Amino acid sequence: MDGPLPLALIIASLAFAAVVLVYVVLDRTPDWGLLGFAGVIELATLVLLVVAAVQVGGVDLHGGALVTLFGYLVAGLVLLPIGFVWSLAERSRGATAVLLVAGLAQAFVIVRVEQVWPS
């Protein structure tokens, strides 16, 4: 899982969180642009999951590392959709802030994937 994709995902997730912070400060609800941004992050996470599944045979993951790795990747796939459902259902500043937390958690998940993956 070497290459620029994990780093690009971390940067995109942090940028998403920064954009959502602006939305929270301006008391705006999520719109189609924000949903599209999250969709791109989701697609990249899915690609990372497929790349990991293809490359996992060539690396030494011992103990529970394999389950941990794919657990983090699957968690990364559900964080932003759950945050969006929550923020669209409630339509408040606090619910929009849930997206901020989801974006930060997405970045954290990818960092953990990189730590679990043997280099």
XYZ file of N, CA, C and O in Angstrom:
476
model
N 0.827 -1.180 0.000
C 0.000 0.000 0.000
C 0.872 1.244 0.000
O 0.532 2.233 0.590
N 1.980 1.115 -0.677
C 2.842 2.274 -0.830
C 2.260 3.171 -1.916
O 1.460 2.743 -2.731
N 2.683 4.382 -1.909
C 2.207 5.310 -2.918
C 1.536 6.512 -2.300
O 1.446 6.646 -1.078
N 1.035 7.377 -3.141
C 0.491 8.652 -2.664
C -0.958 8.586 -2.169
O -1.431 9.536 -1.560
N -1.672 7.492 -2.415
C -3.100 7.457 -2.082
C -3.396 7.646 -0.591
O -4.246 8.473 -0.241
N -2.729 6.928 0.320
C -3.037 7.159 1.738
C -2.768 8.600 2.184
O -3.592 9.189 2.900
N -1.645 9.160 1.742
C -1.337 10.545 2.110
C -2.372 11.507 1.519
O -2.823 12.441 2.201
N -2.765 11.274 0.275
C -3.787 12.119 -0.349
C -5.113 12.013 0.400
O -5.828 13.016 0.571
N -5.440 10.815 0.881
C -6.679 10.634 1.650
C -6.627 11.378 2.982
O -7.622 11.981 3.402
N -5.488 11.331 3.634
C -5.345 12.054 4.904
C -5.499 13.553 4.678
O -6.246 14.236 5.395
N -4.830 14.070 3.663
C -4.913 15.505 3.359
C -6.335 15.888 2.968
O -6.864 16.911 3.429
N -6.985 15.069 2.137
C -8.360 15.363 1.716
C -9.320 15.333 2.901
O -10.213 16.184 3.010
N -9.134 14.389 3.807
C -10.001 14.306 4.986
C -9.821 15.512 5.900
O -10.797 16.059 6.426
N -8.582 15.947 6.068
C -8.337 17.141 6.890
C -8.869 18.401 6.207
O -9.405 19.298 6.878
N -8.745 18.471 4.882
C -9.313 19.606 4.140
C -10.832 19.600 4.251
O -11.455 20.660 4.425
N -11.427 18.422 4.174
C -12.883 18.301 4.344
C -13.292 18.819 5.723
O -14.260 19.585 5.851
N -12.554 18.415 6.755
C -12.852 18.870 8.112
C -12.721 20.389 8.218
O -13.532 21.044 8.878
N -11.733 20.965 7.550
C -11.547 22.420 7.575
C -12.716 23.131 6.889
O -13.205 24.157 7.382
N -13.166 22.580 5.769
C -14.310 23.172 5.064
C -15.563 23.075 5.937
O -16.340 24.034 6.037
N -15.747 21.947 6.584
C -16.910 21.789 7.465
C -16.828 22.758 8.638
O -17.850 23.298 9.077
N -15.625 23.017 9.136
C -15.471 23.996 10.214
C -15.969 25.367 9.765
O -16.641 26.073 10.536
N -15.682 25.733 8.530
C -16.192 27.003 7.993
C -17.718 26.972 7.951
O -18.381 27.949 8.311
N -18.292 25.851 7.538
C -19.744 25.707 7.522
C -20.320 25.880 8.925
O -21.348 26.535 9.098
N -19.666 25.290 9.922
C -20.153 25.398 11.300
C -20.075 26.845 11.773
O -21.026 27.369 12.371
N -18.966 27.515 11.502
C -18.802 28.913 11.929
C -19.847 29.809 11.270
O -20.409 30.702 11.910
N -20.129 29.566 9.995
C -21.114 30.370 9.263
C -22.547 29.892 9.487
O -23.478 30.468 8.922
N -22.726 28.846 10.296
C -24.038 28.265 10.598
C -24.770 27.832 9.319
O -25.951 28.105 9.139
N -24.030 27.172 8.441
C -24.610 26.650 7.196
C -24.825 25.159 7.326
O -24.075 24.468 8.015
N -25.832 24.664 6.649
C -26.062 23.226 6.616
C -25.317 22.633 5.422
O -25.009 23.340 4.460
N -25.019 21.355 5.461
C -24.295 20.719 4.353
C -25.058 20.860 3.040
O -26.288 20.834 3.009
N -24.316 21.018 1.962
C -24.935 21.158 0.646
C -24.350 20.110 -0.306
O -23.576 19.242 0.104
N -24.730 20.207 -1.582
C -24.289 19.223 -2.571
C -22.775 19.251 -2.779
O -22.163 18.224 -3.051
N -22.160 20.409 -2.673
C -20.708 20.507 -2.834
C -19.972 19.718 -1.760
O -19.007 18.994 -2.042
N -20.440 19.861 -0.534
C -19.837 19.133 0.574
C -20.081 17.629 0.427
O -19.198 16.816 0.699
N -21.260 17.280 -0.029
C -21.566 15.873 -0.269
C -20.673 15.303 -1.368
O -20.179 14.173 -1.261
N -20.426 16.078 -2.412
C -19.534 15.636 -3.477
C -18.111 15.439 -2.989
O -17.433 14.475 -3.373
N -17.633 16.354 -2.154
C -16.299 16.261 -1.571
C -16.186 14.967 -0.755
O -15.213 14.215 -0.873
N -17.213 14.704 0.051
C -17.222 13.470 0.846
C -17.277 12.242 -0.060
O -16.663 11.217 0.239
N -18.001 12.351 -1.172
C -18.085 11.235 -2.113
C -16.736 10.895 -2.723
O -16.410 9.716 -2.918
N -15.945 11.904 -3.020
C -14.601 11.676 -3.561
C -13.732 10.966 -2.518
O -12.989 10.024 -2.840
N -13.839 11.383 -1.272
C -13.081 10.741 -0.197
C -13.539 9.290 -0.035
O -12.716 8.385 0.133
N -14.834 9.056 -0.109
C -15.364 7.699 -0.014
C -14.838 6.816 -1.140
O -14.447 5.673 -0.920
N -14.848 7.348 -2.341
C -14.361 6.590 -3.499
C -12.878 6.256 -3.336
O -12.455 5.121 -3.594
N -12.095 7.206 -2.881
C -10.663 6.963 -2.665
C -10.444 5.928 -1.555
O -9.534 5.098 -1.644
N -11.285 5.960 -0.529
C -11.186 4.963 0.542
C -11.526 3.576 0.013
O -10.883 2.585 0.378
N -12.517 3.504 -0.847
C -12.874 2.224 -1.460
C -11.720 1.698 -2.318
O -11.399 0.504 -2.286
N -11.081 2.585 -3.078
C -9.920 2.189 -3.876
C -8.806 1.689 -2.956
O -8.157 0.669 -3.242
N -8.581 2.363 -1.839
C -7.563 1.935 -0.884
C -7.891 0.555 -0.322
O -7.003 -0.284 -0.161
N -9.157 0.292 -0.067
C -9.586 -1.017 0.417
C -9.283 -2.103 -0.610
O -8.764 -3.173 -0.276
N -9.566 -1.827 -1.877
C -9.295 -2.794 -2.943
C -7.791 -3.014 -3.098
O -7.328 -4.160 -3.230
N -7.019 -1.940 -3.058
C -5.561 -2.065 -3.153
C -5.021 -2.907 -1.995
O -4.176 -3.787 -2.191
N -5.518 -2.671 -0.801
C -5.071 -3.449 0.360
C -5.453 -4.916 0.203
O -4.655 -5.802 0.525
N -6.641 -5.172 -0.302
C -7.078 -6.559 -0.493
C -6.199 -7.274 -1.512
O -5.910 -8.467 -1.363
N -5.780 -6.570 -2.541
C -4.926 -7.168 -3.570
C -3.513 -7.391 -3.035
O -2.897 -8.426 -3.289
N -2.993 -6.444 -2.277
C -1.606 -6.511 -1.825
C -1.410 -7.281 -0.524
O -0.278 -7.555 -0.144
N -2.470 -7.656 0.139
C -2.346 -8.270 1.464
C -1.658 -9.637 1.402
O -1.019 -10.050 2.364
N -1.732 -10.323 0.274
C -1.080 -11.618 0.157
C 0.433 -11.537 0.155
O 1.112 -12.495 0.508
N 0.978 -10.401 -0.211
C 2.423 -10.255 -0.311
C 3.082 -9.655 0.913
O 4.277 -9.367 0.885
N 2.339 -9.463 1.989
C 2.927 -8.864 3.193
C 2.719 -9.789 4.387
O 1.877 -10.684 4.357
N 3.462 -9.546 5.421
C 3.386 -10.361 6.634
C 2.555 -9.641 7.684
O 3.053 -8.772 8.396
N 1.281 -9.984 7.739
C 0.403 -9.452 8.781
C 0.134 -10.582 9.765
O -0.543 -11.548 9.443
N 0.671 -10.473 10.958
C 0.516 -11.540 11.935
C -0.444 -11.135 13.043
O -0.737 -9.956 13.241
N -0.909 -12.121 13.763
C -1.839 -11.865 14.852
C -3.158 -11.317 14.332
O -3.700 -11.782 13.341
N -3.660 -10.311 14.976
C -4.927 -9.709 14.573
C -4.762 -8.531 13.638
O -5.712 -7.784 13.412
N -3.570 -8.356 13.086
C -3.305 -7.186 12.245
C -4.166 -7.168 10.991
O -4.591 -6.104 10.545
N -4.451 -8.333 10.432
C -5.269 -8.390 9.224
C -6.696 -7.917 9.508
O -7.254 -7.109 8.766
N -7.256 -8.398 10.607
C -8.602 -7.987 10.995
C -8.617 -6.506 11.340
O -9.546 -5.774 10.967
N -7.592 -6.053 12.034
C -7.496 -4.639 12.397
C -7.417 -3.758 11.158
O -8.112 -2.746 11.061
N -6.588 -4.155 10.207
C -6.418 -3.385 8.979
C -7.748 -3.228 8.241
O -8.160 -2.105 7.921
N -8.424 -4.326 7.997
C -9.678 -4.244 7.248
C -10.807 -3.661 8.091
O -11.729 -3.051 7.559
N -10.712 -3.791 9.400
C -11.685 -3.130 10.275
C -11.597 -1.616 10.157
O -12.613 -0.924 10.050
N -10.366 -1.112 10.136
C -10.179 0.331 9.959
C -10.657 0.788 8.582
O -11.291 1.843 8.453
N -10.361 0.016 7.547
C -10.781 0.411 6.196
C -12.306 0.416 6.056
O -12.873 1.323 5.445
N -12.963 -0.575 6.630
C -14.429 -0.603 6.579
C -15.007 0.536 7.417
O -15.980 1.181 7.014
N -14.394 0.800 8.558
C -14.843 1.935 9.379
C -14.705 3.238 8.600
O -15.577 4.112 8.670
N -13.623 3.361 7.835
C -13.427 4.551 7.014
C -14.499 4.712 5.955
O -14.827 5.824 5.545
N -15.062 3.600 5.520
C -16.130 3.674 4.518
C -17.466 4.108 5.101
O -18.323 4.605 4.377
N -17.670 3.927 6.391
C -18.978 4.261 6.965
C -18.994 5.575 7.747
O -20.071 6.093 8.045
N -17.837 6.123 8.072
C -17.802 7.342 8.894
C -18.517 8.527 8.249
O -19.402 9.135 8.858
N -18.132 8.874 7.046
C -18.723 10.050 6.395
C -20.207 9.859 6.056
O -20.995 10.787 6.273
N -20.628 8.693 5.545
C -22.069 8.536 5.301
C -22.918 8.660 6.571
O -23.982 9.295 6.558
N -22.441 8.093 7.668
C -23.187 8.223 8.928
C -23.226 9.678 9.370
O -24.268 10.183 9.809
N -22.105 10.373 9.252
C -22.071 11.794 9.605
C -23.031 12.608 8.758
O -23.707 13.516 9.252
N -23.108 12.292 7.461
C -24.027 13.026 6.587
C -25.474 12.749 6.923
O -26.306 13.664 6.951
N -25.802 11.502 7.181
C -27.186 11.168 7.541
C -27.575 11.917 8.807
O -28.660 12.497 8.892
N -26.683 11.945 9.773
C -26.950 12.636 11.027
C -27.132 14.136 10.780
O -28.085 14.747 11.260
N -26.226 14.737 10.020
C -26.287 16.185 9.829
C -27.478 16.611 8.978
O -28.014 17.701 9.164
N -27.906 15.774 8.054
C -29.076 16.118 7.238
C -30.382 15.856 7.968
O -31.388 16.513 7.689
N -30.371 14.923 8.905
C -31.595 14.618 9.649
C -31.900 15.696 10.684
O -33.066 16.018 10.916
N -30.888 16.277 11.285
C -31.123 17.220 12.376
C -31.099 18.685 11.935
O -31.805 19.509 12.487
N -30.273 19.027 10.970
C -30.185 20.401 10.434
C -29.904 21.455 11.503
O -30.598 22.461 11.610
N -28.875 21.211 12.293
C -28.454 22.202 13.282
C -26.947 22.382 13.184
O -26.254 21.617 12.508
N -26.444 23.384 13.869
C -25.000 23.637 13.860
C -24.255 22.464 14.484
O -23.217 22.031 13.987
N -24.800 21.918 15.551
C -24.173 20.773 16.205
C -24.141 19.548 15.311
O -23.163 18.796 15.300
N -25.206 19.340 14.551
C -25.241 18.194 13.638
C -24.248 18.382 12.500
O -23.646 17.408 12.025
N -24.055 19.608 12.055
C -23.043 19.866 11.026
C -21.652 19.631 11.600
O -20.760 19.135 10.892
N -21.475 19.928 12.883
C -20.179 19.683 13.527
C -19.863 18.193 13.592
O -18.687 17.814 13.668
N -20.880 17.352 13.521
C -20.646 15.913 13.473
C -19.813 15.568 12.234
O -18.958 14.683 12.279
N -20.046 16.277 11.136
C -19.249 16.061 9.929
C -17.787 16.434 10.147
O -16.893 15.818 9.577
N -17.555 17.463 10.941
C -16.185 17.842 11.282
C -15.499 16.687 12.001
O -14.379 16.302 11.651
N -16.174 16.118 12.969
C -15.627 14.980 13.706
C -15.430 13.786 12.763
O -14.421 13.091 12.843
N -16.377 13.560 11.862
C -16.256 12.448 10.907
C -15.045 12.643 9.990
O -14.329 11.683 9.692
N -14.799 13.863 9.539
C -13.641 14.136 8.695
C -12.332 13.901 9.433
O -11.393 13.314 8.881
N -12.266 14.341 10.678
C -11.066 14.115 11.483
C -10.878 12.627 11.782
O -9.758 12.109 11.731
N -11.986 11.936 12.066
C -11.908 10.497 12.318
C -11.470 9.744 11.069
O -10.724 8.761 11.145
N -11.916 10.201 9.904
C -11.508 9.582 8.641
C -9.992 9.694 8.474
O -9.330 8.724 8.097
N -9.440 10.858 8.744
C -7.984 11.037 8.652
C -7.270 10.123 9.646
O -6.264 9.490 9.313
N -7.796 10.031 10.862
C -7.200 9.177 11.884
C -7.215 7.712 11.452
O -6.237 6.984 11.643
N -8.319 7.278 10.859
C -8.442 5.890 10.416
C -7.376 5.564 9.365
O -6.745 4.499 9.411
N -7.153 6.470 8.433
C -6.149 6.218 7.396
C -4.737 6.226 8.000
O -3.893 5.417 7.603
N -4.492 7.085 8.970
C -3.200 7.065 9.665
C -3.007 5.714 10.346
O -1.932 5.109 10.271
N -4.041 5.211 10.973
C -3.946 3.896 11.648
C -3.731 2.771 10.639
O -2.988 1.837 10.900
N -4.385 2.860 9.488
C -4.174 1.855 8.437
C -2.701 1.834 8.043
O -2.100 0.764 7.888
N -2.122 3.004 7.887
C -0.704 3.093 7.525
C 0.195 2.531 8.627
O 1.246 1.969 8.355
N -0.219 2.678 9.896
C 0.582 2.160 10.991
C 0.484 0.641 11.090
O 1.454 -0.033 11.459
N -0.676 0.097 10.777
C -0.869 -1.350 10.838
C -0.182 -2.048 9.665
O 0.362 -3.134 9.804
N -0.202 -1.397 8.500
C 0.397 -1.981 7.298
C 1.901 -2.080 7.475
O 2.567 -1.082 7.765
N 2.481 -3.273 7.300
C 3.932 -3.390 7.455
C 4.691 -2.682 6.341
O 4.322 -2.773 5.183
N 5.754 -1.953 6.715
C 6.498 -1.224 5.690
C 7.727 -1.958 5.244
O 8.249 -2.801 5.802
